[in-house]
Amino acid sequence: MSSGTSEADNDIKIAIVPKKPYYETSSAQKRMYAVNQLAKNDLSYNLASVFCVEGILDKERLEKAFTLLAKRHDSFRTSFGIAGDQVVQFVNDDVIP
């Protein structure tokens, strides 16, 4: 029996935010930024992984895949800094290989 609504009607939509020079940060992001500034060479928040690739690696194809991934998802192009007296996040337009 159908209630008259489809699964698509129940999908949660993420609003697209207008392009701005920078965006506010959450309190957790501000804390992480402050900790990073105190210990600039500390990589505690970086999660390192190693993958073993068998066979011949097509380096150009892999690089293109990561570049396209970064172009598609803003979070991979986000950096943090100061604007005025606030910690903010910048979403960079370009992908730097």
PDB file of C-alpha atoms in Angstrom:
ATOM      1  CA  MET A   1       0.000   0.000   0.000  1.00  0.00           C
ATOM      2  CA  SER A   2       1.408   3.404  -0.960  1.00  0.00           C
ATOM      3  CA  SER A   3       1.098   6.532   1.155  1.00  0.00           C
ATOM      4  CA  GLY A   4       1.252   8.755  -1.914  1.00  0.00           C
ATOM      5  CA  THR A   5       4.858   9.808  -1.372  1.00  0.00           C
ATOM      6  CA  SER A   6       7.889   8.444  -3.125  1.00  0.00           C
ATOM      7  CA  GLU A   7      11.346   7.811  -1.713  1.00  0.00           C
ATOM      8  CA  ALA A   8      12.535  10.896  -3.595  1.00  0.00           C
ATOM      9  CA  ASP A   9      10.081  13.034  -1.605  1.00  0.00           C
ATOM     10  CA  ASN A  10      11.847  11.955   1.602  1.00  0.00           C
ATOM     11  CA  ASP A  11      15.359  12.750   0.367  1.00  0.00           C
ATOM     12  CA  ILE A  12      17.196  15.379   2.372  1.00  0.00           C
ATOM     13  CA  LYS A  13      18.368  18.232   0.186  1.00  0.00           C
ATOM     14  CA  ILE A  14      21.601  20.065   0.951  1.00  0.00           C
ATOM     15  CA  ALA A  15      21.269  23.747   0.155  1.00  0.00           C
ATOM     16  CA  ILE A  16      23.908  25.280  -2.091  1.00  0.00           C
ATOM     17  CA  VAL A  17      25.541  28.190  -0.290  1.00  0.00           C
ATOM     18  CA  PRO A  18      26.266  31.337  -2.323  1.00  0.00           C
ATOM     19  CA  LYS A  19      29.924  31.853  -3.277  1.00  0.00           C
ATOM     20  CA  LYS A  20      31.737  34.047  -0.730  1.00  0.00           C
ATOM     21  CA  PRO A  21      35.387  35.006  -0.165  1.00  0.00           C
ATOM     22  CA  TYR A  22      35.363  32.913   3.038  1.00  0.00           C
ATOM     23  CA  TYR A  23      32.982  31.090   5.367  1.00  0.00           C
ATOM     24  CA  GLU A  24      32.476  30.826   9.124  1.00  0.00           C
ATOM     25  CA  THR A  25      34.067  27.922  10.973  1.00  0.00           C
ATOM     26  CA  SER A  26      32.548  25.687  13.604  1.00  0.00           C
ATOM     27  CA  SER A  27      33.840  25.772  17.173  1.00  0.00           C
ATOM     28  CA  ALA A  28      35.560  22.404  16.550  1.00  0.00           C
ATOM     29  CA  GLN A  29      37.340  23.822  13.476  1.00  0.00           C
ATOM     30  CA  LYS A  30      38.442  26.858  15.500  1.00  0.00           C
ATOM     31  CA  ARG A  31      39.868  24.577  18.210  1.00  0.00           C
ATOM     32  CA  MET A  32      41.754  22.475  15.656  1.00  0.00           C
ATOM     33  CA  TYR A  33      43.142  25.629  14.037  1.00  0.00           C
ATOM     34  CA  ALA A  34      44.332  26.937  17.426  1.00  0.00           C
ATOM     35  CA  VAL A  35      46.012  23.617  18.292  1.00  0.00           C
ATOM     36  CA  ASN A  36      47.697  23.587  14.879  1.00  0.00           C
ATOM     37  CA  GLN A  37      49.024  27.114  15.418  1.00  0.00           C
ATOM     38  CA  LEU A  38      50.544  26.074  18.767  1.00  0.00           C
ATOM     39  CA  ALA A  39      52.329  23.072  17.245  1.00  0.00           C
ATOM     40  CA  LYS A  40      52.798  23.868  13.559  1.00  0.00           C
ATOM     41  CA  ASN A  41      54.853  20.763  12.775  1.00  0.00           C
ATOM     42  CA  ASP A  42      52.509  18.384  14.582  1.00  0.00           C
ATOM     43  CA  LEU A  43      50.608  16.103  12.210  1.00  0.00           C
ATOM     44  CA  SER A  44      48.391  14.510  14.874  1.00  0.00           C
ATOM     45  CA  TYR A  45      45.186  15.265  13.007  1.00  0.00           C
ATOM     46  CA  ASN A  46      46.449  13.830   9.722  1.00  0.00           C
ATOM     47  CA  LEU A  47      45.380  10.270   9.068  1.00  0.00           C
ATOM     48  CA  ALA A  48      48.087   8.553   7.084  1.00  0.00           C
ATOM     49  CA  SER A  49      47.326   5.441   5.061  1.00  0.00           C
ATOM     50  CA  VAL A  50      49.342   3.256   2.746  1.00  0.00           C
ATOM     51  CA  PHE A  51      47.912   1.156  -0.051  1.00  0.00           C
ATOM     52  CA  CYS A  52      49.763  -1.521  -1.948  1.00  0.00           C
ATOM     53  CA  VAL A  53      49.017  -1.384  -5.657  1.00  0.00           C
ATOM     54  CA  GLU A  54      49.702  -4.537  -7.590  1.00  0.00           C
ATOM     55  CA  GLY A  55      50.579  -4.314 -11.238  1.00  0.00           C
ATOM     56  CA  ILE A  56      51.475  -1.244 -13.240  1.00  0.00           C
ATOM     57  CA  LEU A  57      50.210   2.046 -11.797  1.00  0.00           C
ATOM     58  CA  ASP A  58      48.930   4.558 -14.333  1.00  0.00           C
ATOM     59  CA  LYS A  59      50.173   7.651 -12.501  1.00  0.00           C
ATOM     60  CA  GLU A  60      48.494  10.139 -14.873  1.00  0.00           C
ATOM     61  CA  ARG A  61      45.130   8.403 -14.538  1.00  0.00           C
ATOM     62  CA  LEU A  62      45.422   8.300 -10.738  1.00  0.00           C
ATOM     63  CA  GLU A  63      46.353  11.984 -10.603  1.00  0.00           C
ATOM     64  CA  LYS A  64      43.416  12.857 -12.869  1.00  0.00           C
ATOM     65  CA  ALA A  65      41.053  10.890 -10.597  1.00  0.00           C
ATOM     66  CA  PHE A  66      42.230  12.786  -7.497  1.00  0.00           C
ATOM     67  CA  THR A  67      42.053  16.110  -9.341  1.00  0.00           C
ATOM     68  CA  LEU A  68      38.471  15.426 -10.461  1.00  0.00           C
ATOM     69  CA  LEU A  69      37.557  14.346  -6.929  1.00  0.00           C
ATOM     70  CA  ALA A  70      38.924  17.612  -5.521  1.00  0.00           C
ATOM     71  CA  LYS A  71      37.120  19.660  -8.178  1.00  0.00           C
ATOM     72  CA  ARG A  72      33.841  17.960  -7.298  1.00  0.00           C
ATOM     73  CA  HIS A  73      34.072  18.235  -3.499  1.00  0.00           C
ATOM     74  CA  ASP A  74      34.764  21.604  -1.848  1.00  0.00           C
ATOM     75  CA  SER A  75      36.049  19.990   1.340  1.00  0.00           C
ATOM     76  CA  PHE A  76      39.154  18.795  -0.528  1.00  0.00           C
ATOM     77  CA  ARG A  77      39.900  22.388  -1.567  1.00  0.00           C
ATOM     78  CA  THR A  78      39.263  23.994   1.823  1.00  0.00           C
ATOM     79  CA  SER A  79      41.961  25.760   3.814  1.00  0.00           C
ATOM     80  CA  PHE A  80      41.829  27.759   7.027  1.00  0.00           C
ATOM     81  CA  GLY A  81      43.181  31.153   7.943  1.00  0.00           C
ATOM     82  CA  ILE A  82      42.365  34.494   9.512  1.00  0.00           C
ATOM     83  CA  ALA A  83      40.059  37.167   8.106  1.00  0.00           C
ATOM     84  CA  GLY A  84      39.901  40.230  10.326  1.00  0.00           C
ATOM     85  CA  ASP A  85      40.132  38.660  13.777  1.00  0.00           C
ATOM     86  CA  GLN A  86      38.236  35.449  13.005  1.00  0.00           C
ATOM     87  CA  VAL A  87      39.325  31.952  11.993  1.00  0.00           C
ATOM     88  CA  VAL A  88      37.598  31.264   8.670  1.00  0.00           C
ATOM     89  CA  GLN A  89      37.611  28.667   5.932  1.00  0.00           C
ATOM     90  CA  PHE A  90      38.493  29.413   2.351  1.00  0.00           C
ATOM     91  CA  VAL A  91      37.226  27.231  -0.488  1.00  0.00           C
ATOM     92  CA  ASN A  92      39.861  27.441  -3.186  1.00  0.00           C
ATOM     93  CA  ASP A  93      38.746  27.428  -6.821  1.00  0.00           C
ATOM     94  CA  ASP A  94      41.835  25.750  -8.212  1.00  0.00           C
ATOM     95  CA  VAL A  95      43.112  22.265  -7.635  1.00  0.00           C
ATOM     96  CA  ILE A  96      46.860  22.199  -7.173  1.00  0.00           C
ATOM     97  CA  PRO A  97      48.248  18.795  -8.217  1.00  0.00           C
TER      98      PRO A  97
END
